[in-house]
PDB file of C-alpha atoms in Angstrom:
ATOM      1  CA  UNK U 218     268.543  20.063   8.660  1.00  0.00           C
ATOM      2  CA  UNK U 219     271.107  17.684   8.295  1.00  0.00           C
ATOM      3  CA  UNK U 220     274.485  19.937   7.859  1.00  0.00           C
ATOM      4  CA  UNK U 221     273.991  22.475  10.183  1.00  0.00           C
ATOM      5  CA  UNK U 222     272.361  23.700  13.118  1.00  0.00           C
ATOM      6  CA  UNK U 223     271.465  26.244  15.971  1.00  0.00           C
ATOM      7  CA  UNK U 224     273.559  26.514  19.226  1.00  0.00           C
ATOM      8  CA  UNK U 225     272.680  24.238  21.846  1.00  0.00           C
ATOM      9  CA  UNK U 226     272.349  20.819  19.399  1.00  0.00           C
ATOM     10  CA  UNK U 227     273.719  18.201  21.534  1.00  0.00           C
ATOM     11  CA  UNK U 228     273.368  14.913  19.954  1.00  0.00           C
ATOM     12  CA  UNK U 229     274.210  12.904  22.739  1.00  0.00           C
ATOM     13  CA  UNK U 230     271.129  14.378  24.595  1.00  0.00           C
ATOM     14  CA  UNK U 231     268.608  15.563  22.062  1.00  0.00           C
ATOM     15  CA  UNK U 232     268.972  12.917  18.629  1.00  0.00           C
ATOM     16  CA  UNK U 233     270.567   9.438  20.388  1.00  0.00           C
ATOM     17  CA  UNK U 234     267.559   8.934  22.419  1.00  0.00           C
ATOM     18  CA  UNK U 235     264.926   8.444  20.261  1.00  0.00           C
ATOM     19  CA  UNK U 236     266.921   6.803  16.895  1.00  0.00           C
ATOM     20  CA  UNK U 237     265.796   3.436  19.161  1.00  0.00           C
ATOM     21  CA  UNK U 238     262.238   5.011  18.596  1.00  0.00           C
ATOM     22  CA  UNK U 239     262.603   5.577  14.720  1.00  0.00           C
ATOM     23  CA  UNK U 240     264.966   2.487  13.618  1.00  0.00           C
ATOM     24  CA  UNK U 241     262.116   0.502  15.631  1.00  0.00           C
ATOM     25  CA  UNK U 242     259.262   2.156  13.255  1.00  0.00           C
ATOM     26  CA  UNK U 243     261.177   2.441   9.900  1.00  0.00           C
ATOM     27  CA  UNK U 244     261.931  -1.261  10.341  1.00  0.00           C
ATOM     28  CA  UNK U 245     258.356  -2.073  10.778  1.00  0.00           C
ATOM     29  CA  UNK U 246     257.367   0.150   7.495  1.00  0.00           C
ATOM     30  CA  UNK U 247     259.953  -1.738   5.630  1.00  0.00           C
ATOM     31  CA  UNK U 248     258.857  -4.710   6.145  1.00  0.00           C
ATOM     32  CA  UNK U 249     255.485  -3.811   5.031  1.00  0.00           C
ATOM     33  CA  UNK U 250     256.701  -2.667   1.634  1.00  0.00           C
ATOM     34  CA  UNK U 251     258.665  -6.261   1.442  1.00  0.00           C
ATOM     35  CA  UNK U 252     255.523  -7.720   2.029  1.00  0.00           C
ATOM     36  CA  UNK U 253     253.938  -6.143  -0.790  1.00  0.00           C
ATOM     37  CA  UNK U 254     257.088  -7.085  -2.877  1.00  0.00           C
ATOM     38  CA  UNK U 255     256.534 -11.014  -1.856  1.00  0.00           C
ATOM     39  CA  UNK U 256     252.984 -10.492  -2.893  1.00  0.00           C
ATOM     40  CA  UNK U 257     254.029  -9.076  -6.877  1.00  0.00           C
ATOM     41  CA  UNK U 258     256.238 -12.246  -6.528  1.00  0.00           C
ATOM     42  CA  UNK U 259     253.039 -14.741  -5.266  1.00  0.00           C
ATOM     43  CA  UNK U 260     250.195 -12.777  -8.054  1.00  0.00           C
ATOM     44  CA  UNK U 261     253.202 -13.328 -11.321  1.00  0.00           C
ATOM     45  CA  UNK U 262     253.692 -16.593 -10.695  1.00  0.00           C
ATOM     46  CA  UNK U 263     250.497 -17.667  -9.530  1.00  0.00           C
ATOM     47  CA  UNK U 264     251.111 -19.068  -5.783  1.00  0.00           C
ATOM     48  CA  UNK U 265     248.040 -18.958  -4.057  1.00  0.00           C
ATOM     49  CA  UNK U 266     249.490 -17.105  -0.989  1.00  0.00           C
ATOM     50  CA  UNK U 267     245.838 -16.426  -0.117  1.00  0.00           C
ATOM     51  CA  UNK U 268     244.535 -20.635   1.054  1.00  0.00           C
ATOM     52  CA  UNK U 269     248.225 -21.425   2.405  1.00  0.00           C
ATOM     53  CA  UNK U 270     248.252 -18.098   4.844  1.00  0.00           C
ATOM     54  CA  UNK U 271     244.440 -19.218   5.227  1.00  0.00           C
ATOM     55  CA  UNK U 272     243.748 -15.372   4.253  1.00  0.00           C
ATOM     56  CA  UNK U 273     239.511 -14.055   3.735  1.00  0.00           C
ATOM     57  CA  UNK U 274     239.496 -14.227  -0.055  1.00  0.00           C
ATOM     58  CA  UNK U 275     237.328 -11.734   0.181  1.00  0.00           C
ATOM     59  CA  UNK U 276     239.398  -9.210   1.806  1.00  0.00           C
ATOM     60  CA  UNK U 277     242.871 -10.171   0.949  1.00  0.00           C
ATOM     61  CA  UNK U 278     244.762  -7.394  -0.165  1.00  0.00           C
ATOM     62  CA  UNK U 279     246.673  -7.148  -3.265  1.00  0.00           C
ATOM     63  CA  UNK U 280     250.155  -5.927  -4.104  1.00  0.00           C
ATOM     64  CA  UNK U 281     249.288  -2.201  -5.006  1.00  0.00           C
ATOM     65  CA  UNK U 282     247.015  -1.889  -2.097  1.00  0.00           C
ATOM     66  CA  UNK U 283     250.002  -3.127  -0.007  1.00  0.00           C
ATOM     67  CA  UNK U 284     252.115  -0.736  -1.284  1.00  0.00           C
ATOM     68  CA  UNK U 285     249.957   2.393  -1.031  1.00  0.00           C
ATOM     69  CA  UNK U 286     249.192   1.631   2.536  1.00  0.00           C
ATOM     70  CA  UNK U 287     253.241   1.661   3.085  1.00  0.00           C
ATOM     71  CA  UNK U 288     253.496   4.920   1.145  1.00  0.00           C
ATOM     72  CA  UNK U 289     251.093   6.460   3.686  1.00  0.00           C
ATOM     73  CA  UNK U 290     252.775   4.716   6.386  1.00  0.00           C
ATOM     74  CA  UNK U 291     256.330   6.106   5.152  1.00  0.00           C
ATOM     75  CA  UNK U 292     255.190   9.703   4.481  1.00  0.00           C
ATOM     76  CA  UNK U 293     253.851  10.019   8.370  1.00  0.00           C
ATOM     77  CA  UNK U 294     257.311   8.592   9.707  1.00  0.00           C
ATOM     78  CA  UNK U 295     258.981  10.718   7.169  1.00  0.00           C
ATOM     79  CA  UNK U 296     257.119  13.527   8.259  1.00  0.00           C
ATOM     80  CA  UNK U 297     257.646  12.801  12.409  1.00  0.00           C
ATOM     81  CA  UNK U 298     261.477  12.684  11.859  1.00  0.00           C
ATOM     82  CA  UNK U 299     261.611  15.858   9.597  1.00  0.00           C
ATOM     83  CA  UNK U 300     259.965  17.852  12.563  1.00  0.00           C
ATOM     84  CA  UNK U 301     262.287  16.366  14.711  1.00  0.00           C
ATOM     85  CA  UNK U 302     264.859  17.244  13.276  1.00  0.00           C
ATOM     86  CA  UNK U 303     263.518  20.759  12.622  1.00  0.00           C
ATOM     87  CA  UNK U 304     263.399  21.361  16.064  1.00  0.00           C
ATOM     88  CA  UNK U 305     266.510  19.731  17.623  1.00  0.00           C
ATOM     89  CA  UNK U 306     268.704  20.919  14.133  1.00  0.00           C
ATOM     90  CA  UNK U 307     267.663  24.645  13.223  1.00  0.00           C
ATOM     91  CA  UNK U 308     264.955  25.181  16.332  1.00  0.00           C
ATOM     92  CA  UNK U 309     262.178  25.293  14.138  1.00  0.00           C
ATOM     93  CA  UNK U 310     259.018  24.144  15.826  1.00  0.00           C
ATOM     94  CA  UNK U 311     255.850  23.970  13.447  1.00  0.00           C
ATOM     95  CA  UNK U 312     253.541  22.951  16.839  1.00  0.00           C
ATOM     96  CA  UNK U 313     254.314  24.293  20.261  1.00  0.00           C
ATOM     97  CA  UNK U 314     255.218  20.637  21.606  1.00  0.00           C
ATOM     98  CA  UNK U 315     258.721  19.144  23.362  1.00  0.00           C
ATOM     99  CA  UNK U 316     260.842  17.658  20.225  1.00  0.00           C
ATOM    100  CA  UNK U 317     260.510  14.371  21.386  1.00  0.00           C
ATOM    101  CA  UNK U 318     256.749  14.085  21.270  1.00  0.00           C
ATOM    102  CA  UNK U 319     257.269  13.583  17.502  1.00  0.00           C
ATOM    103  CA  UNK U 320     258.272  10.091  17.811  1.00  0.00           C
ATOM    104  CA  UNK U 321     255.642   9.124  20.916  1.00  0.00           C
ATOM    105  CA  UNK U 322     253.304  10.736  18.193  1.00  0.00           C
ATOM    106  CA  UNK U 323     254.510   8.393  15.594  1.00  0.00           C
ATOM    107  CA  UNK U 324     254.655   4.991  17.741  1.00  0.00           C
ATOM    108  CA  UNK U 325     250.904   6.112  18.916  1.00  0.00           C
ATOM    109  CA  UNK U 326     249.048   6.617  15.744  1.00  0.00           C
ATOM    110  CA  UNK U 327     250.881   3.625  14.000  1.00  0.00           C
ATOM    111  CA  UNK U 328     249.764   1.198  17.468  1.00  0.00           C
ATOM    112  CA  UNK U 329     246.125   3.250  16.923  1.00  0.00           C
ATOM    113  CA  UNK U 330     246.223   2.474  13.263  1.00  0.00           C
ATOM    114  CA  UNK U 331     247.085  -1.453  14.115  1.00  0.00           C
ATOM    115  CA  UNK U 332     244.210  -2.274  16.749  1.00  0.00           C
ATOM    116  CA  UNK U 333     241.100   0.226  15.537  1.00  0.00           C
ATOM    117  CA  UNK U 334     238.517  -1.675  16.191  1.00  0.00           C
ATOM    118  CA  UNK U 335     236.467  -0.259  13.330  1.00  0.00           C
ATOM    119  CA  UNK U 336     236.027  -2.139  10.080  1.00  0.00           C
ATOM    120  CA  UNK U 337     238.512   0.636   8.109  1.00  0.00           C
ATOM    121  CA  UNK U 338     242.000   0.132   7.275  1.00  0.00           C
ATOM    122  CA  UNK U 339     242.556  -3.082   6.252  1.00  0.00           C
ATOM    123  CA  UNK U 340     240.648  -4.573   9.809  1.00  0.00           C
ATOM    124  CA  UNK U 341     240.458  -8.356   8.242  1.00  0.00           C
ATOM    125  CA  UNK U 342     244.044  -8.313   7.577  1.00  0.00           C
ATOM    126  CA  UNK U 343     245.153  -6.849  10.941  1.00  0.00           C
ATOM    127  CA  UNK U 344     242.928  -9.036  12.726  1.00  0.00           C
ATOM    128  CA  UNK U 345     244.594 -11.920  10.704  1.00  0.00           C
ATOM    129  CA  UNK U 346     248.409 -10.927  11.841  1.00  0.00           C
ATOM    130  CA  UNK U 347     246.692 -10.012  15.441  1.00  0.00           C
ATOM    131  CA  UNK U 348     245.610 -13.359  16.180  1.00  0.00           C
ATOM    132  CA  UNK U 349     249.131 -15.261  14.342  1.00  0.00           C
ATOM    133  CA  UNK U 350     250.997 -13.432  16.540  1.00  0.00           C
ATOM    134  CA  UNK U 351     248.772 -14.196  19.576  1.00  0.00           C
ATOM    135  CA  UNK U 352     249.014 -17.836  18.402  1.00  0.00           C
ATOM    136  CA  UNK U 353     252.545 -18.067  18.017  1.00  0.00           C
ATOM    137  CA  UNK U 354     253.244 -16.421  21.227  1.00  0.00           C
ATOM    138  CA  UNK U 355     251.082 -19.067  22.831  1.00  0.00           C
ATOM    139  CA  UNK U 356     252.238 -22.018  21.524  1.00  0.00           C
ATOM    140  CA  UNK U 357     252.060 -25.076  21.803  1.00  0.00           C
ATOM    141  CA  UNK U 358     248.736 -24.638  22.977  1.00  0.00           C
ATOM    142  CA  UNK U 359     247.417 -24.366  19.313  1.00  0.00           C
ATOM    143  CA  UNK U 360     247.943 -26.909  16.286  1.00  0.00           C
ATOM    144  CA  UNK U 361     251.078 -25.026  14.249  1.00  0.00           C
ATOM    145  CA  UNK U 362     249.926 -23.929  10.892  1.00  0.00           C
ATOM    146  CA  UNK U 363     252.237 -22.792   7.820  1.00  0.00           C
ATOM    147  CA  UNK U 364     250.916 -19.308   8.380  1.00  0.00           C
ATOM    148  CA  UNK U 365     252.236 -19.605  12.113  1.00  0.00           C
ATOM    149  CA  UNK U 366     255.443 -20.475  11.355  1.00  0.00           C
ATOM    150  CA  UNK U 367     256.063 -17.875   9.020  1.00  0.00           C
ATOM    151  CA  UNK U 368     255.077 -15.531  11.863  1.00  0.00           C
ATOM    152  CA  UNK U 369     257.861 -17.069  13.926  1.00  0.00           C
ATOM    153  CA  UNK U 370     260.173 -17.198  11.535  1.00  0.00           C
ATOM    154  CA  UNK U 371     259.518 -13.404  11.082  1.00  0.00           C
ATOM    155  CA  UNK U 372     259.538 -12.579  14.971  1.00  0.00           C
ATOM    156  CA  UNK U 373     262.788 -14.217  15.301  1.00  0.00           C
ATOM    157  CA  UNK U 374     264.364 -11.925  12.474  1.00  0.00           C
ATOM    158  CA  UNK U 375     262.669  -9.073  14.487  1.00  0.00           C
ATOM    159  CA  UNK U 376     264.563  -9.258  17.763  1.00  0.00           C
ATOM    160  CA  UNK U 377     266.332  -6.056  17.126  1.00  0.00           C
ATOM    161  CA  UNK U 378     262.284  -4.490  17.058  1.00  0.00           C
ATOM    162  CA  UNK U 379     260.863  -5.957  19.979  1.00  0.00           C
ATOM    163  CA  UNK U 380     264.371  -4.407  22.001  1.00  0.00           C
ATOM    164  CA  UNK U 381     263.396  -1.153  20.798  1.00  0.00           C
ATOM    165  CA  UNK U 382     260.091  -1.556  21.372  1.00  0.00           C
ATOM    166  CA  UNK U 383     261.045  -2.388  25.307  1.00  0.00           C
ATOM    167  CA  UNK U 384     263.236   1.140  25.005  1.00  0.00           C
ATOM    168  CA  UNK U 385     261.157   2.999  23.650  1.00  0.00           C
ATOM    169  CA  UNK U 386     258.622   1.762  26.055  1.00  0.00           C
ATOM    170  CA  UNK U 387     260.737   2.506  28.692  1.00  0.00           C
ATOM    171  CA  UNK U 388     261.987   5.561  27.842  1.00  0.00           C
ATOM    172  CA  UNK U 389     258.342   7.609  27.646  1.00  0.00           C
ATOM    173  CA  UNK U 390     256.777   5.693  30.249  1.00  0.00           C
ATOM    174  CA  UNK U 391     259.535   6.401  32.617  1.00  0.00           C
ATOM    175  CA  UNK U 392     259.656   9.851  32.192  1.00  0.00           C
ATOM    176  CA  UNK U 393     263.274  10.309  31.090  1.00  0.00           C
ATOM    177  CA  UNK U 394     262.593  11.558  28.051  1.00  0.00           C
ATOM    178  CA  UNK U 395     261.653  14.851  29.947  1.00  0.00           C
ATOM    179  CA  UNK U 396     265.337  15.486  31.513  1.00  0.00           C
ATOM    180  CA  UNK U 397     267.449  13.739  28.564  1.00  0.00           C
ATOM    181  CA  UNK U 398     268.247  11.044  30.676  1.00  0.00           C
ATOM    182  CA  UNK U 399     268.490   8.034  28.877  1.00  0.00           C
ATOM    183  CA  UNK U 400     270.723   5.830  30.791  1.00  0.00           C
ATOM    184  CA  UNK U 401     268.279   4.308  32.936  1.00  0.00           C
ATOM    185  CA  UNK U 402     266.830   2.484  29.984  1.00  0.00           C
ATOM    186  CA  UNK U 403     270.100   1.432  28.182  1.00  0.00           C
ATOM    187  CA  UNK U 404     271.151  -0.613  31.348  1.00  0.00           C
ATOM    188  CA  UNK U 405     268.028  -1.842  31.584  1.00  0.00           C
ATOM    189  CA  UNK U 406     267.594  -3.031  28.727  1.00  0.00           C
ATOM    190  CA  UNK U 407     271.447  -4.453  28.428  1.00  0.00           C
ATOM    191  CA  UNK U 408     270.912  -6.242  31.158  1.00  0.00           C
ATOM    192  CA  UNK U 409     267.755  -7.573  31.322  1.00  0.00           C
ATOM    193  CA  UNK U 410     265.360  -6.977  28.260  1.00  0.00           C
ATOM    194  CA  UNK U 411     268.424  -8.203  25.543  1.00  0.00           C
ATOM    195  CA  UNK U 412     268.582 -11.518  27.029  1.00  0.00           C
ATOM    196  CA  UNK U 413     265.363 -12.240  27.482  1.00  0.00           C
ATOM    197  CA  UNK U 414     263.826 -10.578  23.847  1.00  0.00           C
ATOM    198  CA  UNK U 415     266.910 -12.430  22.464  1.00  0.00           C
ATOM    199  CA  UNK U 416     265.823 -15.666  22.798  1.00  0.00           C
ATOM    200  CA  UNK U 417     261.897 -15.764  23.160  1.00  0.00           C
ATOM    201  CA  UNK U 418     261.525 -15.937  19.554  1.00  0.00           C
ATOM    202  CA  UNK U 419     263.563 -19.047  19.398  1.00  0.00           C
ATOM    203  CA  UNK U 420     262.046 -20.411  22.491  1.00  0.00           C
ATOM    204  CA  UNK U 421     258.623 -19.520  20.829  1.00  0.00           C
ATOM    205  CA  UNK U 422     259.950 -21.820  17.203  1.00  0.00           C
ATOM    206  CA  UNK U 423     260.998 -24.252  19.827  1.00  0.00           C
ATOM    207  CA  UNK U 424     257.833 -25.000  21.500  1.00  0.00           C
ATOM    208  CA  UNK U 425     256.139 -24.472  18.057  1.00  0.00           C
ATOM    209  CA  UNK U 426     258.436 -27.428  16.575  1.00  0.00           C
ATOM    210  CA  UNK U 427     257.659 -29.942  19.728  1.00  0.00           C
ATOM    211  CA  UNK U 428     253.422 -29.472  18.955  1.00  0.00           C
ATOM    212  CA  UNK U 429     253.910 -30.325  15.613  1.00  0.00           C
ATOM    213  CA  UNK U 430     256.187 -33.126  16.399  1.00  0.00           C
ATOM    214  CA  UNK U 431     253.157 -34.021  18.802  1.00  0.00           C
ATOM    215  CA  UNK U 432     250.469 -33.749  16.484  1.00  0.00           C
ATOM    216  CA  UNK U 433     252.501 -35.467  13.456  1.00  0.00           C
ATOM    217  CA  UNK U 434     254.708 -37.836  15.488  1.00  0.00           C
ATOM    218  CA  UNK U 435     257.419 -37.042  13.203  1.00  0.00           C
ATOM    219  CA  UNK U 436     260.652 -36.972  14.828  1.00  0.00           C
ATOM    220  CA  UNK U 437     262.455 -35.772  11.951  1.00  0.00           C
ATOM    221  CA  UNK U 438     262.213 -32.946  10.972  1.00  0.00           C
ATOM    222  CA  UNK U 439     260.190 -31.470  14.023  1.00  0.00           C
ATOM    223  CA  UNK U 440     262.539 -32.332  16.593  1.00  0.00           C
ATOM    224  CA  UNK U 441     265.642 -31.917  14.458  1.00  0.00           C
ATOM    225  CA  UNK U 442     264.541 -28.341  14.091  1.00  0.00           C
ATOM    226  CA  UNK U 443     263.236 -27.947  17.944  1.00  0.00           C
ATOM    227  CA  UNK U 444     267.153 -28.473  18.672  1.00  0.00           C
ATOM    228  CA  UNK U 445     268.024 -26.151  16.840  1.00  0.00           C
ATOM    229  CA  UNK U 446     266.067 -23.548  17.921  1.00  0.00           C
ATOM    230  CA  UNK U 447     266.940 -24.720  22.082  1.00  0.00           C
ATOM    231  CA  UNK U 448     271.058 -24.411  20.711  1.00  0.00           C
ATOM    232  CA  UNK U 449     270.271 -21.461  18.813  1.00  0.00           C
ATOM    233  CA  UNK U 450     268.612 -19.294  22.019  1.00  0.00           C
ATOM    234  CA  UNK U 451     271.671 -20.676  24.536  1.00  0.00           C
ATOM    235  CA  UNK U 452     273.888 -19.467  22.126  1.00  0.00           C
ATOM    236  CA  UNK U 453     272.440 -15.987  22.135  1.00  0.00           C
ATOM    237  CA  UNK U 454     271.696 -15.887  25.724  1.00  0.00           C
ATOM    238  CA  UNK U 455     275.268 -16.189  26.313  1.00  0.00           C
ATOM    239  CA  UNK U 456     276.105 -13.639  23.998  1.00  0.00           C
ATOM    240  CA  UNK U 457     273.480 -11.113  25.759  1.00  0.00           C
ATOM    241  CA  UNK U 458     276.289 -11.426  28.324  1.00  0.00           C
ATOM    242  CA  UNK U 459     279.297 -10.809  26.343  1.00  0.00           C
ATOM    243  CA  UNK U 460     279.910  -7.609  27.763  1.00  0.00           C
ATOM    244  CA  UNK U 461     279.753  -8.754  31.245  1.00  0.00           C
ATOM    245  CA  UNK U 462     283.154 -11.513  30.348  1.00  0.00           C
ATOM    246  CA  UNK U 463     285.409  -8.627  29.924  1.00  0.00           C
ATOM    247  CA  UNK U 464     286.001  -8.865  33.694  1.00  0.00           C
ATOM    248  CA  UNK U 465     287.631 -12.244  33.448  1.00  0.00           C
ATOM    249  CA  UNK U 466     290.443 -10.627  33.056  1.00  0.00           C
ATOM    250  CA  UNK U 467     291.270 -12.711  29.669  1.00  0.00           C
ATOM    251  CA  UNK U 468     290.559 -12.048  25.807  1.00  0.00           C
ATOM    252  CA  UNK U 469     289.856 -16.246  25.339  1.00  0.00           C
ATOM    253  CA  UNK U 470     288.379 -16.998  28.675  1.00  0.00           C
ATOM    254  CA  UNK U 471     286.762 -20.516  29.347  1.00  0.00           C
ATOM    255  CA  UNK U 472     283.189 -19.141  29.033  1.00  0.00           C
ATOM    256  CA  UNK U 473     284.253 -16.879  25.479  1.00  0.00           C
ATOM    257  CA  UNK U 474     285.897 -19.980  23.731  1.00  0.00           C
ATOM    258  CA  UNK U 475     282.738 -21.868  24.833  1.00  0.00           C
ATOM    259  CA  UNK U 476     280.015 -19.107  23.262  1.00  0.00           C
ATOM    260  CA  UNK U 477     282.083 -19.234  19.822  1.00  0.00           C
ATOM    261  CA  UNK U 478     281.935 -23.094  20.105  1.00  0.00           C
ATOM    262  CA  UNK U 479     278.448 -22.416  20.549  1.00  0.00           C
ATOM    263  CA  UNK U 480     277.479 -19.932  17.745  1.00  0.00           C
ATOM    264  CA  UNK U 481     279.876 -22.105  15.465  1.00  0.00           C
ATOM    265  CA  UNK U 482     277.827 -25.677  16.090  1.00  0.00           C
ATOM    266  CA  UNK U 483     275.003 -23.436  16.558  1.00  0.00           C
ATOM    267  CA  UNK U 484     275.830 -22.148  12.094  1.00  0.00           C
ATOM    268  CA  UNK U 485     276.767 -25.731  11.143  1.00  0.00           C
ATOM    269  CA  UNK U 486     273.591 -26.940  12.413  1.00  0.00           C
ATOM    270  CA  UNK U 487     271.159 -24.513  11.605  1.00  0.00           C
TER     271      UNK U 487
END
């Protein structure tokens, strides 16, 4: 699969499209198993993980439950990208379906397997990461709990996700997956989704940090950390546009020097 293949393999039209779709997933999977790591690490030493994520007792699940969810979760991305390859590498194809269903296949039953509405798979704890995302997306209209701002901590170390997730969006929704034409998308997304997915998860800690500093009147360290979070997404705004400064004709133009200046007050003070 990997060393050799059938005539006609172009890689450029047939594998580059959809590694947006798989990186996006396999990221996702990995940072369930993590999860389920952090958990070992909360039951050994006794951190009650369950009252400060305000989890159900009841339905909270433990580490090996974690991790036997993720082994399902692995073996059904494992097994999408092995009849990918099948197809696209050696021309093997186990169902009579376009290569590049596998990975709509994939994204669909993982998105199915997150909102079932049916009280199966782990429903408590979906609903629970459900509605923290929903509240950190909407702040500062709700009071900022511990459990929220681990959620934003997490979305803003997931930026490179939620840009796949516009591509890959983009990409079967369009219809260019059909005629291999992926280009559309890329642009797109370079020029529009990058700097705006970029920097709403920072804007998102930012508004979180200012209804805490309204509900605790705290200046420091709410609004210490709201700054931040405001340098921190003009920083990579500007850098969403890097690409775009090449036609200043200059390696150190005036708007280059003053994005490093940027991401370098941007280190120092985070």
């Amino acid at each position: 699969l990997f060393t050799s293949s059938e005539g006609g393999y172009d890689p450029e039209a047939d594998l580059y499209p959809v590694i947006p779709v798989f990186r996006c997933t396999g990221i996702l999977i990995l940072v369930f198993w993590l999860w389920g790591g952090i958990v070992v690490i909360f039951e050994k030493f006794r951190i009650n993980h369950t009252f400060i994520l305000e989890l159900d007792p009841s339905t909270v699940l433990a580490h090996d439950r974690i991790f036997k969810s993720g082994a399902l979760l692995s073996a059904l991305w494992l097994s999408c990208f092995l009849l990918f390859l099948a197809a696209v590498r050696r021309g093997i194809h186990v169902f009579p379906v376009h290569h590049k269903v596998y990975p709509a296949i994939l994204v669909g039953v993982l998105t199915l397997l997150l909102l079932c509405p049916f009280r199966m798979l782990h429903r408590p704890t979906r609903w629970w990461l459900l509605t923290r995302s929903l509240r950190t997306i909407s702040a500062p209209f709700f009071a900022v709990t511990f459990a929220d701002n681990l959620i934003g901590d997490y979305m803003t170390s997931l930026v490179k996700v939620l840009y796949d997730a516009e591509y890959l969006a983009c990409f079967y929704l369009s219809g260019d997956w059909l005629n291999n034409d992926f280009s559309q998308c890329q642009e797109t997304n370079r020029k529009y989704a990058l700097p705006v997915l970029t920097a709403l998860p920072l804007v998102w800690r930012f508004l979180q940090c200012l209804r805490r500093y309204r509900d605790s009147g705290d200046a420091w360290p709410h609004l210490g950390n709201a700054g931040k979070y405001a340098v921190a997404t003009v920083a990579v705004t500007l850098g969403a546009f890097h690409s775009d400064w090449k036609s200043y004709g200059h390696e150190y133009s005036a708007p280059r020097v003053a994005w490093l200046a940027l991401l370098v007050f941007s280190t120092l003070y985070a």
